[in-house]
Coordinates of N, CA and C in Angstrom, one line a residue:
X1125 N -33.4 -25.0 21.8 CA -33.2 -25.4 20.5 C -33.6 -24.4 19.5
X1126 N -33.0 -23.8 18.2 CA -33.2 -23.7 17.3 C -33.9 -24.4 16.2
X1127 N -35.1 -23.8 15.7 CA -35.5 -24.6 14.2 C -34.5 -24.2 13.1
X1128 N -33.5 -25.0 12.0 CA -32.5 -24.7 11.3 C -32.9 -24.8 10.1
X1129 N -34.0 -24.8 10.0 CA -34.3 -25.8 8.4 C -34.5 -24.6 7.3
X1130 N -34.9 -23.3 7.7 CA -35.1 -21.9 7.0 C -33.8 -21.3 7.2
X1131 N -33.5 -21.7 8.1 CA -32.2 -20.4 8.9 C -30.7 -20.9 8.2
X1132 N -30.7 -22.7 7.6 CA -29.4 -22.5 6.9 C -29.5 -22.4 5.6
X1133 N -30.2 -22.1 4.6 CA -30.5 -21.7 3.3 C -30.0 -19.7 3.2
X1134 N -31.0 -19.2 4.4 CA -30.8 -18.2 5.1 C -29.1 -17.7 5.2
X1135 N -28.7 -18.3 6.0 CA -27.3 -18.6 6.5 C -26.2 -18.3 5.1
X1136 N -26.9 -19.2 4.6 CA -26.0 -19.8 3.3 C -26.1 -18.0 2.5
X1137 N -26.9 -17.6 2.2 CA -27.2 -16.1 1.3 C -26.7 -15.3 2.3
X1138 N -26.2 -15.3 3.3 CA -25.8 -14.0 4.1 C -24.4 -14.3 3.9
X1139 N -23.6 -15.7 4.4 CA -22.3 -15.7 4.0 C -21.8 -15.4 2.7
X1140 N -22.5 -15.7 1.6 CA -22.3 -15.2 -0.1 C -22.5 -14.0 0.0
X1141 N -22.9 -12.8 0.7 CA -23.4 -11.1 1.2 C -22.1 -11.3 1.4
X1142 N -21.7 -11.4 2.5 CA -19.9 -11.2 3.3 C -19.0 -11.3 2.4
X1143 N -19.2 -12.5 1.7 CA -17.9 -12.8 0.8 C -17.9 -11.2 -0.3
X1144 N -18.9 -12.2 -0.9 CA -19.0 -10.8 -2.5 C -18.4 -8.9 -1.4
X1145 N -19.0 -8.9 -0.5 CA -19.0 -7.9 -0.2 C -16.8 -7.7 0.3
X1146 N -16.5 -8.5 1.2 CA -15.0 -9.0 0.9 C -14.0 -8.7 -0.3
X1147 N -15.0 -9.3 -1.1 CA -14.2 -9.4 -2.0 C -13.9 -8.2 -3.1
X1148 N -15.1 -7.2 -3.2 CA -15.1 -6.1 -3.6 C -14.3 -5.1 -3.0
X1149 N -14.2 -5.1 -1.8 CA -13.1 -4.3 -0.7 C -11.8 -4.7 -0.9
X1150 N -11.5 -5.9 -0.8 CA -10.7 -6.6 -1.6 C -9.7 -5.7 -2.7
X1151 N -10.5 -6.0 -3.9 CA -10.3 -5.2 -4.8 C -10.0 -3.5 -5.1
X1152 N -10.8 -3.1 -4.2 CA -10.7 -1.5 -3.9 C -9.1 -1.1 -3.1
X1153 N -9.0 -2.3 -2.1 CA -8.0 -2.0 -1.5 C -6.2 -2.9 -2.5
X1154 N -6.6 -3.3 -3.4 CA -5.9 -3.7 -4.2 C -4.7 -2.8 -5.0
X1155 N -6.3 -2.0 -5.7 CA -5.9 -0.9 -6.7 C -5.2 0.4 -5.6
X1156 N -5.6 0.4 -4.6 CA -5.5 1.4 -3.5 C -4.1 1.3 -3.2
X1157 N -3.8 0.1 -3.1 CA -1.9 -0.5 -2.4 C -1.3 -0.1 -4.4
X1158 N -1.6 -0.5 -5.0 CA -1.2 -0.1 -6.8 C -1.2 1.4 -6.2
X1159 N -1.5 2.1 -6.2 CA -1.8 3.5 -6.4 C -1.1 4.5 -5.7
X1160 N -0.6 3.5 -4.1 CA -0.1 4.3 -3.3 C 1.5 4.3 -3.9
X1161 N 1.8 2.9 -4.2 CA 3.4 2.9 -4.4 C 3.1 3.6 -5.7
X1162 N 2.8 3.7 -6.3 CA 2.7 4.9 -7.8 C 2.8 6.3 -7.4
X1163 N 2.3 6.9 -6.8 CA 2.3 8.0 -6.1 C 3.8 7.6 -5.1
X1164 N 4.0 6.8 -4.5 CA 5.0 7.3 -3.7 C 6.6 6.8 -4.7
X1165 N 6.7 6.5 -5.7 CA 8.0 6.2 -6.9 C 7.9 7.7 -7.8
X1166 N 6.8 8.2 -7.9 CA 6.3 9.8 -8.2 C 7.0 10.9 -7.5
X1167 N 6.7 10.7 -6.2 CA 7.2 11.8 -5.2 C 8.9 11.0 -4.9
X1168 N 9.1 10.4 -5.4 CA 10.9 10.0 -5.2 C 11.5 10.7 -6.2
X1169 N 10.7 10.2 -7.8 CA 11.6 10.5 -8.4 C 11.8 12.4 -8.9
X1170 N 10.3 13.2 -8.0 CA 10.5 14.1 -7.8 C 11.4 14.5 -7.0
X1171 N 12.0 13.9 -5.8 CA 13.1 14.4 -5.2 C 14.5 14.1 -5.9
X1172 N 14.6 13.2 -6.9 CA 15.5 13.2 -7.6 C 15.9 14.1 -8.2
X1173 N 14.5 14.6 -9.3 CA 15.2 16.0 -9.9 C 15.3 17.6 -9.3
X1174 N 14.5 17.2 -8.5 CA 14.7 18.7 -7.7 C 17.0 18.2 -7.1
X1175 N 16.9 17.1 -6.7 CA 18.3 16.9 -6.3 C 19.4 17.2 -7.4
X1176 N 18.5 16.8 -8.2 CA 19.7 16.6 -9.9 C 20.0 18.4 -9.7
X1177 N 18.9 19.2 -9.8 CA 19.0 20.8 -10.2 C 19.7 21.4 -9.6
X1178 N 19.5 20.7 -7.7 CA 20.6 21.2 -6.8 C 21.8 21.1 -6.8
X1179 N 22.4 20.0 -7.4 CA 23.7 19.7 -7.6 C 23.8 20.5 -9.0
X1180 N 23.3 20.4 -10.2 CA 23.3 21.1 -11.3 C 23.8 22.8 -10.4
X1181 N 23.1 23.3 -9.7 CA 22.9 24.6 -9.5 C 24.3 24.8 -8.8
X1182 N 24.9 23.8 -8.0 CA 26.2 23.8 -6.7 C 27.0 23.7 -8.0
X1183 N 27.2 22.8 -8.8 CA 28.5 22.8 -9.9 C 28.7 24.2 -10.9
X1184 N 27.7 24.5 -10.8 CA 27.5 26.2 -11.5 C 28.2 27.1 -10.9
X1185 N 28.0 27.3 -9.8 CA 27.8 27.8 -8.4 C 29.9 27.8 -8.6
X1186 N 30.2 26.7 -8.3 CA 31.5 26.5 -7.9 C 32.1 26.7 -9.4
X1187 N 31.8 26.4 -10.4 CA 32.8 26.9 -11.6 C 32.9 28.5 -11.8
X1188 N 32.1 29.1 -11.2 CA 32.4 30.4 -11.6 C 32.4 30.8 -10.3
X1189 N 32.9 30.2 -9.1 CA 34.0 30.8 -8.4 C 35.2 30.4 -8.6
X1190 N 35.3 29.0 -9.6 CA 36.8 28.5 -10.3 C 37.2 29.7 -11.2
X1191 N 36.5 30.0 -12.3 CA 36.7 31.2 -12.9 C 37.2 32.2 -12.0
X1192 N 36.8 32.7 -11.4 CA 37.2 34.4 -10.1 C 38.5 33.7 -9.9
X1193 N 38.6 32.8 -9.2 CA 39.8 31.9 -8.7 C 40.9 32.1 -9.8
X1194 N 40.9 31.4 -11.0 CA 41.7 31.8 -11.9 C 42.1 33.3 -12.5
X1195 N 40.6 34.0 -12.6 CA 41.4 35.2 -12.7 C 42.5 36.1 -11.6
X1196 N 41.5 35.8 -10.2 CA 42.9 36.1 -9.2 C 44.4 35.7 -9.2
X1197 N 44.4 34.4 -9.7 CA 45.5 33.9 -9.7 C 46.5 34.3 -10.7
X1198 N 45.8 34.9 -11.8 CA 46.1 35.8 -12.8 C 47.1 36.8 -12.4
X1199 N 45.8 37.5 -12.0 CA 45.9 39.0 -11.5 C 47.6 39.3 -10.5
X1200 N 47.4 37.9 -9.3 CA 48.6 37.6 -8.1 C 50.0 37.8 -9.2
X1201 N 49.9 36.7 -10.3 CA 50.8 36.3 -11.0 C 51.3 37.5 -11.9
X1202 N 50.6 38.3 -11.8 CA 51.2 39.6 -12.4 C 51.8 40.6 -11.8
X1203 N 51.5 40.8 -10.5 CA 51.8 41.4 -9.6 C 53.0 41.0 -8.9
X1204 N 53.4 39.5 -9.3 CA 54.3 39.0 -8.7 C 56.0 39.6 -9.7
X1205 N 55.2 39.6 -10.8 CA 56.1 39.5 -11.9 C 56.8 41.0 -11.8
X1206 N 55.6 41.9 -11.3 CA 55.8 43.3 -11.8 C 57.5 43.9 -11.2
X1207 N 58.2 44.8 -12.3 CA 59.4 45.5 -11.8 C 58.7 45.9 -10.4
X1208 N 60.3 46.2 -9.5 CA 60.1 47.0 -8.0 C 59.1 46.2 -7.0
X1209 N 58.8 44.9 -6.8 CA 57.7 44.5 -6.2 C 59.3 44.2 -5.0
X1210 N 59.2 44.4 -3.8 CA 59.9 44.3 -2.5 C 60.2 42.7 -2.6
X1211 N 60.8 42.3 -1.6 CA 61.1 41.2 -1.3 C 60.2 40.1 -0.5
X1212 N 59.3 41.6 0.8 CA 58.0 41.0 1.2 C 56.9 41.3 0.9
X1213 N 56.5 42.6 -0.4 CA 55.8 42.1 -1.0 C 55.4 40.7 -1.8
X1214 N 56.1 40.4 -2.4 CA 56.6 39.3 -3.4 C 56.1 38.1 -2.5
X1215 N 56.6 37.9 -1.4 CA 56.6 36.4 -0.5 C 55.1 36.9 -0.2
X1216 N 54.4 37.6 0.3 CA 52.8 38.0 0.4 C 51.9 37.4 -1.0
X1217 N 52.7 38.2 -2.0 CA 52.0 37.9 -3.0 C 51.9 35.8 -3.5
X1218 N 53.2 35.2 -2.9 CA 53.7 33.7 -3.1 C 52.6 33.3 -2.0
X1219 N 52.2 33.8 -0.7 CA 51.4 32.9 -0.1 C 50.2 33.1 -0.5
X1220 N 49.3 34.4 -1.2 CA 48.5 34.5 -1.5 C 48.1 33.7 -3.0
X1221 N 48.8 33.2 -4.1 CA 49.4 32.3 -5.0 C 48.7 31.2 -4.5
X1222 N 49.6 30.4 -3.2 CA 49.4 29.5 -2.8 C 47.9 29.0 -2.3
X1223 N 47.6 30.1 -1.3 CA 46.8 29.6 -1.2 C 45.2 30.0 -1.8
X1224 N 45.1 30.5 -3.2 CA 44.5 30.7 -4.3 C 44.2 29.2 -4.8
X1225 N 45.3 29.2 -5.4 CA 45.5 27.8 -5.9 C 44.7 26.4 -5.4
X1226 N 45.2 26.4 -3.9 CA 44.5 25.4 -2.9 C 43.1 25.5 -2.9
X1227 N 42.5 26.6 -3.2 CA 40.7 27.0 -3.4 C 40.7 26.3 -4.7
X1228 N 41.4 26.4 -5.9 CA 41.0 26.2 -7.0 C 40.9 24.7 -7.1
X1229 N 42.0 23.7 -6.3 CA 42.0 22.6 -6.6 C 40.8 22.2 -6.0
X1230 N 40.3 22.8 -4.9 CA 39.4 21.9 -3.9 C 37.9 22.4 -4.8
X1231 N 37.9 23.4 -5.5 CA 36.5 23.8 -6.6 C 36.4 22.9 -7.4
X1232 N 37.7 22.6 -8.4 CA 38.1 21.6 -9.2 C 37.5 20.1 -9.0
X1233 N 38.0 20.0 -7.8 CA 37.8 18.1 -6.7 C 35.8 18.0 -6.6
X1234 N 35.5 19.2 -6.6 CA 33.9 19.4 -6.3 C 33.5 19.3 -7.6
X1235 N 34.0 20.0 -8.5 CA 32.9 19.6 -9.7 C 33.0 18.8 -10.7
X1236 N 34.4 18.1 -10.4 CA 34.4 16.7 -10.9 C 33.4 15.9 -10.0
X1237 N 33.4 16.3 -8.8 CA 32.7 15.1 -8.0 C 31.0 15.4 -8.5
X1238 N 30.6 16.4 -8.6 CA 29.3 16.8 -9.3 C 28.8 16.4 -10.5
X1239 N 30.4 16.2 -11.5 CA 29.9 15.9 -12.9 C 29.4 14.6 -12.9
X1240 N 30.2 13.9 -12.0 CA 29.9 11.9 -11.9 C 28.5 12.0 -11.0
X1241 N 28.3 12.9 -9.8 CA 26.8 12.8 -9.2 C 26.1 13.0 -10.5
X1242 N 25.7 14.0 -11.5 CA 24.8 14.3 -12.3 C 24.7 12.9 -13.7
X1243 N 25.8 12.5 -13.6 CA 25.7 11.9 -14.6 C 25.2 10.3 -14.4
X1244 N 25.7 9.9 -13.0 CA 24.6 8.6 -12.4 C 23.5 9.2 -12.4
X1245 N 23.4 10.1 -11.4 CA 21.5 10.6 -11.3 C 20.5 11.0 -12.7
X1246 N 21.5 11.5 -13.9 CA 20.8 11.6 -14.8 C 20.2 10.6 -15.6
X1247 N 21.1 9.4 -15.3 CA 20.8 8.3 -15.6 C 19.2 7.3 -15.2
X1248 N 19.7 7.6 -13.5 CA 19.0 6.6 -12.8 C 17.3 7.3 -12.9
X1249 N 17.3 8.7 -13.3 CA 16.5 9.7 -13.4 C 15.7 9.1 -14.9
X1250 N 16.3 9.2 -16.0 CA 15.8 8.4 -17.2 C 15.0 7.2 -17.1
X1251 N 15.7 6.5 -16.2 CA 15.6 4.9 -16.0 C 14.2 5.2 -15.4
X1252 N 14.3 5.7 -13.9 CA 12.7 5.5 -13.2 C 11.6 6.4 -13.9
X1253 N 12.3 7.3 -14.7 CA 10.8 7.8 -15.5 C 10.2 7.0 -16.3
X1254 N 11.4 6.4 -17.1 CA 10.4 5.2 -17.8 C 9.6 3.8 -17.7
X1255 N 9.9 3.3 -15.9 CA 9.5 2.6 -15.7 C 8.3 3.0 -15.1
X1256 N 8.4 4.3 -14.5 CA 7.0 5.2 -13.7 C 6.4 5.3 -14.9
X1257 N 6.8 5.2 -16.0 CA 5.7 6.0 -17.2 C 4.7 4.8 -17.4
X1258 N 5.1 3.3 -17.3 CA 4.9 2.4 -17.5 C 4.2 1.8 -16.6
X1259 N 4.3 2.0 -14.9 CA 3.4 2.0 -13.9 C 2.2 2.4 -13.8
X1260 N 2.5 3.9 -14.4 CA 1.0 4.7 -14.4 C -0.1 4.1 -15.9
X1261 N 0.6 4.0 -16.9 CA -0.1 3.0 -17.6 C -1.0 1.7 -17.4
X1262 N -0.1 0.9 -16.6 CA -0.5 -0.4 -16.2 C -1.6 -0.4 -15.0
X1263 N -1.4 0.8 -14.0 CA -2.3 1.3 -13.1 C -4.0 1.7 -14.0
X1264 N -3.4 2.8 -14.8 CA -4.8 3.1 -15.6 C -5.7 2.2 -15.9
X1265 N -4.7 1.1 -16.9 CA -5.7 -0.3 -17.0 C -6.3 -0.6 -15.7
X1266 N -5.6 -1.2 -15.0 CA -5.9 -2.3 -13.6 C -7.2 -0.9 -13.3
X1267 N -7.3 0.3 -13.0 CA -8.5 1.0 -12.6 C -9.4 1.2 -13.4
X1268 N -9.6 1.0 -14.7 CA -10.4 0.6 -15.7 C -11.2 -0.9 -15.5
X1269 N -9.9 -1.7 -15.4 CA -10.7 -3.1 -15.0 C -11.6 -3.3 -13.9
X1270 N -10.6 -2.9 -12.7 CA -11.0 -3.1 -11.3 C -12.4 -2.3 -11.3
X1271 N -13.0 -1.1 -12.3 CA -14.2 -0.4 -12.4 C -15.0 -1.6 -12.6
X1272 N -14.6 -2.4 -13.8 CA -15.6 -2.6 -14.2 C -15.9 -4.2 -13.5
X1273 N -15.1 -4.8 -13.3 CA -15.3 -5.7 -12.3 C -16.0 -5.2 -10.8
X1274 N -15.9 -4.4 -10.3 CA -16.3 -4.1 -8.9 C -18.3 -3.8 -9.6
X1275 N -18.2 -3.5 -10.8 CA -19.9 -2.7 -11.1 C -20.6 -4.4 -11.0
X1276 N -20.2 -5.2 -12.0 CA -20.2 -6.6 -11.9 C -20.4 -7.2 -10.9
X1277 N -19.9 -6.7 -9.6 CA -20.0 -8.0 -8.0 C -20.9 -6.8 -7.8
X1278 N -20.8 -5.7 -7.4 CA -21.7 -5.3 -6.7 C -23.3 -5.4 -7.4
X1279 N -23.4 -5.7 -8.8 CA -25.0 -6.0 -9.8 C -25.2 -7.7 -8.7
X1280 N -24.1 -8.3 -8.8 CA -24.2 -9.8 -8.3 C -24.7 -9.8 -6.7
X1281 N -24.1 -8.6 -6.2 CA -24.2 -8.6 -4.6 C -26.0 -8.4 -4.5
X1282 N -26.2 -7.2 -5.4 CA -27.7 -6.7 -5.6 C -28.8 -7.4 -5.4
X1283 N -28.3 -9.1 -6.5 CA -29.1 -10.0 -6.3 C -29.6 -10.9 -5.4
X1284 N -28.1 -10.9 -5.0 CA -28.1 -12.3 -3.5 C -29.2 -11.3 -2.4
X1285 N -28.6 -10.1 -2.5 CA -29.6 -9.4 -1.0 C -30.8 -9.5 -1.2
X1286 N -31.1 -9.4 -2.4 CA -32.4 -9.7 -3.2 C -33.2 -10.7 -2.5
X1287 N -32.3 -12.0 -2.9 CA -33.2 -12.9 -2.1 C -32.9 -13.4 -1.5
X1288 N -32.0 -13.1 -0.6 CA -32.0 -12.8 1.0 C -32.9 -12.1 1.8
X1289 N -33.2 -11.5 1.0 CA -34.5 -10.5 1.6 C -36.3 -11.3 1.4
X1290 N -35.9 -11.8 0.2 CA -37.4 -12.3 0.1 C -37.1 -13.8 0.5
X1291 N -36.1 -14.7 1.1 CA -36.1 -16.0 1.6 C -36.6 -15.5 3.5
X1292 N -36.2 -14.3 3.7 CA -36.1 -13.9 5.3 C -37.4 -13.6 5.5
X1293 N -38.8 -13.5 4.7 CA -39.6 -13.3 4.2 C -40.7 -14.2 4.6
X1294 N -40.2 -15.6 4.4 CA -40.6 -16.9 4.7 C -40.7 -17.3 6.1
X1295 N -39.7 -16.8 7.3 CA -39.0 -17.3 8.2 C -39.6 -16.7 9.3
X1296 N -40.4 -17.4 10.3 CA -40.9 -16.9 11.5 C -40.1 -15.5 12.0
X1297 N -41.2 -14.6 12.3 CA -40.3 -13.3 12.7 C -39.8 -13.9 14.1
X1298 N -40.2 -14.5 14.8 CA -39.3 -14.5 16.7 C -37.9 -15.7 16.1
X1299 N -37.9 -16.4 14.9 CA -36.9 -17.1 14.7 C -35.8 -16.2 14.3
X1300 N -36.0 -15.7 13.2 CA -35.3 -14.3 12.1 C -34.8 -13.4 13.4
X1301 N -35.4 -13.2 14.4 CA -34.8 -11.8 14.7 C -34.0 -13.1 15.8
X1302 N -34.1 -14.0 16.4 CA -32.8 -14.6 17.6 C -31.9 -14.8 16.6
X1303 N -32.1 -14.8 15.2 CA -31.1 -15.3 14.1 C -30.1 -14.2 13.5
X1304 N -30.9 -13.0 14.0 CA -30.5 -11.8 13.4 C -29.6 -11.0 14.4
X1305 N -30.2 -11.4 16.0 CA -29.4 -11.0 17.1 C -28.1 -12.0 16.9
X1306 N -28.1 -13.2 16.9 CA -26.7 -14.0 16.7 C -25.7 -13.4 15.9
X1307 N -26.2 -13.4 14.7 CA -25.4 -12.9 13.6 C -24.8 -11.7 14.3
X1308 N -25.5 -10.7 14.6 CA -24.6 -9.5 15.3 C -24.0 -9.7 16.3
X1309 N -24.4 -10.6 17.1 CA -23.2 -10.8 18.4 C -22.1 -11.6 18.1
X1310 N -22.0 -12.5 17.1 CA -21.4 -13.2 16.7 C -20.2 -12.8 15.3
X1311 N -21.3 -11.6 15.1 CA -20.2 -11.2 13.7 C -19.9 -12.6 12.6
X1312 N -21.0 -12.7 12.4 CA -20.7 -14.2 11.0 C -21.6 -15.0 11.4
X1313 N -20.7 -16.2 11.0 CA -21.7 -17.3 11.1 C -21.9 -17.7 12.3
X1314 N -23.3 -18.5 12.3 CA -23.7 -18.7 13.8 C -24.5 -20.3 14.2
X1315 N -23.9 -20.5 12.6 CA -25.2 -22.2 12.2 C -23.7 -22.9 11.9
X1316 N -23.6 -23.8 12.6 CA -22.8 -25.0 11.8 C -22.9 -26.6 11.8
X1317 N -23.1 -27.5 10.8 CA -23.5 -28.5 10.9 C -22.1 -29.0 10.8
X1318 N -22.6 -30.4 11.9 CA -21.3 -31.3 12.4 C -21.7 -32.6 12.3
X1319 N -20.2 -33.5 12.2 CA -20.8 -34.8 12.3 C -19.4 -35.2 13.2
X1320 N -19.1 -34.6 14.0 CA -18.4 -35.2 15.3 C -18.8 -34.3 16.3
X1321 N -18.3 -35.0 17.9 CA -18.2 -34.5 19.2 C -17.9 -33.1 19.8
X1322 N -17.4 -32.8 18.5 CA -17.1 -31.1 19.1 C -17.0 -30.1 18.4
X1323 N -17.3 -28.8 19.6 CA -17.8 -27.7 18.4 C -16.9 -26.7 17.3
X1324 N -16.9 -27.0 16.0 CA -16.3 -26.6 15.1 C -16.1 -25.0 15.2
X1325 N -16.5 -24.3 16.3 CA -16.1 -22.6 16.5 C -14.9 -22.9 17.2
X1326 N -15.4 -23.8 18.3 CA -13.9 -23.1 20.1 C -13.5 -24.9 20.2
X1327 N -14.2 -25.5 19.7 CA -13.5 -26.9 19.9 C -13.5 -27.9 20.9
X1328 N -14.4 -27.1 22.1 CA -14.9 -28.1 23.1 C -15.6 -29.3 23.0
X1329 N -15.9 -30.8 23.6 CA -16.6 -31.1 23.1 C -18.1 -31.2 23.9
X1330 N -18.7 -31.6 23.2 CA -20.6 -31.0 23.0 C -20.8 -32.3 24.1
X1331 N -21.6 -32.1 24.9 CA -22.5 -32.8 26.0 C -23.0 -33.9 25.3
X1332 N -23.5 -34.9 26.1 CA -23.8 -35.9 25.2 C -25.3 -35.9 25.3
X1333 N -26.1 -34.9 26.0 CA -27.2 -34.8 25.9 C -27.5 -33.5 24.8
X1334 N -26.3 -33.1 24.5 CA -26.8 -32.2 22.9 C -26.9 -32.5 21.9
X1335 N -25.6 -33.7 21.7 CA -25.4 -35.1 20.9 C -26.7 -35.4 20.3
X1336 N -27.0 -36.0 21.2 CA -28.4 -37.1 21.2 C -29.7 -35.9 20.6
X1337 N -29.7 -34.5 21.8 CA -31.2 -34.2 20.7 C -31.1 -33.4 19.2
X1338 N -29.4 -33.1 18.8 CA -29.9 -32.5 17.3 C -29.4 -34.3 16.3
X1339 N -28.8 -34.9 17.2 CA -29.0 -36.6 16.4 C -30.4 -36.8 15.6
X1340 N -31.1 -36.5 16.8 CA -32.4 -37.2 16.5 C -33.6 -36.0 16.3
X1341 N -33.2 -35.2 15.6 CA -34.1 -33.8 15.1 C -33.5 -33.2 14.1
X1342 N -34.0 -31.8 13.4 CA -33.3 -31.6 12.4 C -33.2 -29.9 13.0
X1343 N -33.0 -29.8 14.6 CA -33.0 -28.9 15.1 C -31.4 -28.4 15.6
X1344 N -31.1 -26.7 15.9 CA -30.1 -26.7 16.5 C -29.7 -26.9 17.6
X1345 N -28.6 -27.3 18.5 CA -28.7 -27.0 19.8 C -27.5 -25.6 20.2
X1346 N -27.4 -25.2 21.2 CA -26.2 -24.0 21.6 C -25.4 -25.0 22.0
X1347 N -23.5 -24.2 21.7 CA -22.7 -24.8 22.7 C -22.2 -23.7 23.5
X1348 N -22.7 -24.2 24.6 CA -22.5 -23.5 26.0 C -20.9 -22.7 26.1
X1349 N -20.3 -23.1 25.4 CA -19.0 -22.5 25.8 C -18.9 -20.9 25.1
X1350 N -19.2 -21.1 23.2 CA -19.4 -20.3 22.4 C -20.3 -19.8 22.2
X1351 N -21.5 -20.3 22.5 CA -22.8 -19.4 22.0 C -23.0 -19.6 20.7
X1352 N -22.6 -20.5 20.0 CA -23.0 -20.5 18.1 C -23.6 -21.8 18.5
X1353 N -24.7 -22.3 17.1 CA -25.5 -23.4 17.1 C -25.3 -24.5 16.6
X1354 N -25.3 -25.8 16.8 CA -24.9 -26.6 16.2 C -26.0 -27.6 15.7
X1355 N -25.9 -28.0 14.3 CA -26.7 -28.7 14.0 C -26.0 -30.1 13.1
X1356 N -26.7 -31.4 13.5 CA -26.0 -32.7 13.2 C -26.2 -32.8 11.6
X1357 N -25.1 -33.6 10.8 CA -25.0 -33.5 9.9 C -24.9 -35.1 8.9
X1358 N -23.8 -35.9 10.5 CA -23.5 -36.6 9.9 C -24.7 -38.2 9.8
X1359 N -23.8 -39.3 9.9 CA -25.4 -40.1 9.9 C -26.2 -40.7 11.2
X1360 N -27.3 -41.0 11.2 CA -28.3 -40.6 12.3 C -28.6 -42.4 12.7
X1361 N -28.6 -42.4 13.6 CA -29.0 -44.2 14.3 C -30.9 -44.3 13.8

């Protein structure tokens, strides 16, 4: 048997430790998930504009080989024109024409197709900066708050340990420390009062000779299955 009568007041200030302490991680990991998608809508819409400049840099790229293009086609078309050009010069100079031309259209097909990429992306580029601009804002706040709320739980946590420390104080050392071994083998709680047949950890039900002695004491008993303690709650014969 366990004596319970120190150990759930006890109990009671270590679970308020866990929670506060929860709940501050909580929050750290809150701002943490805020922070990551902010940084990662950042590094996107950085690939945006590095993309925008690439395509900016390819439609450049290709208009002033449209330019050369035209001037050759120029150049062909004068050559074609010229007195004394042969019969197979001339047809040389027609397929070279031809297939000038065929480069120009397919430059042409490219940087229309570039002007419509740059002009959604320039768009969609405007749009996510102003909503990122608006993110990082709203972030700033929420890490300003979440500061000053986390200084708050942890002044609050300060306390409870406080006197948690000076209630553990009171408490037989050989009881405190099988109370202190539970806790760590157990990871939590290790006290639970019941007012039915079975154990509220794993759900077995309780012997009827365990029944009967925390019935009639204000002590705990173990359940054999789980190893946590049980103490009776509900009403007593």
């Amino acid at each position: 048997m366990l004596d319970c009568k120190q150990l759930i007041p006890l109990q009671e200030l270590d679970l308020k430790i866990e929670s506060a302490r929860k709940q501050i991680e909580e929050k750290k990991q809150k701002y943490l998930r805020m922070q990551k998608d902010v940084t990662e809508e950042s590094t996107l819409l950085d690939k945006k504009n590095a993309l925008l400049k690439n395509i900016k840099l390819r439609k450049s790229k290709a208009e002033h080989e449209a330019e050369d293009l035209n001037q050759k086609i120029k150049v062909n078309d004068m050559k074609m024109q010229s007195a004394g050009v042969s019969p197979k010069d001339y047809a040389a100079f027609e397929k070279m024409s031809v297939n000038l031309k065929k480069q120009l259209d397919e430059q042409e097909t490219n940087i229309l197709s570039d002007m419509e990429k740059i002009e959604v992306l320039t768009a969609d580029i405007e749009k996510s900066t102003k909503v990122l601009g608006g993110r990082k804002q709203h972030l700033e706040m929420v890490k300003i708050r979440t500061s000053e709320e986390i200084i708050g739980d942890k002044k609050q946590l300060e306390l409870i340990v406080t006197e948690r420390n000076q209630a553990s104080l009171k408490i037989e050392a050989k009881i405190l420390t099988k109370y202190e071994e539970l806790r760590k083998k157990k990871k939590g709680q290790v006290l639970f009062g019941i007012d039915t047949s079975a154990c509220p950890k794993c759900g077995m039900g309780l012997p009827a000779g365990v029944l009967s002695s925390i019935k009639s004491s204000q002590e705990a008993e173990k359940c054999d299955n789980c190893g946590i303690y049980v103490y009776w709650t509900g009403p007593r014969e």
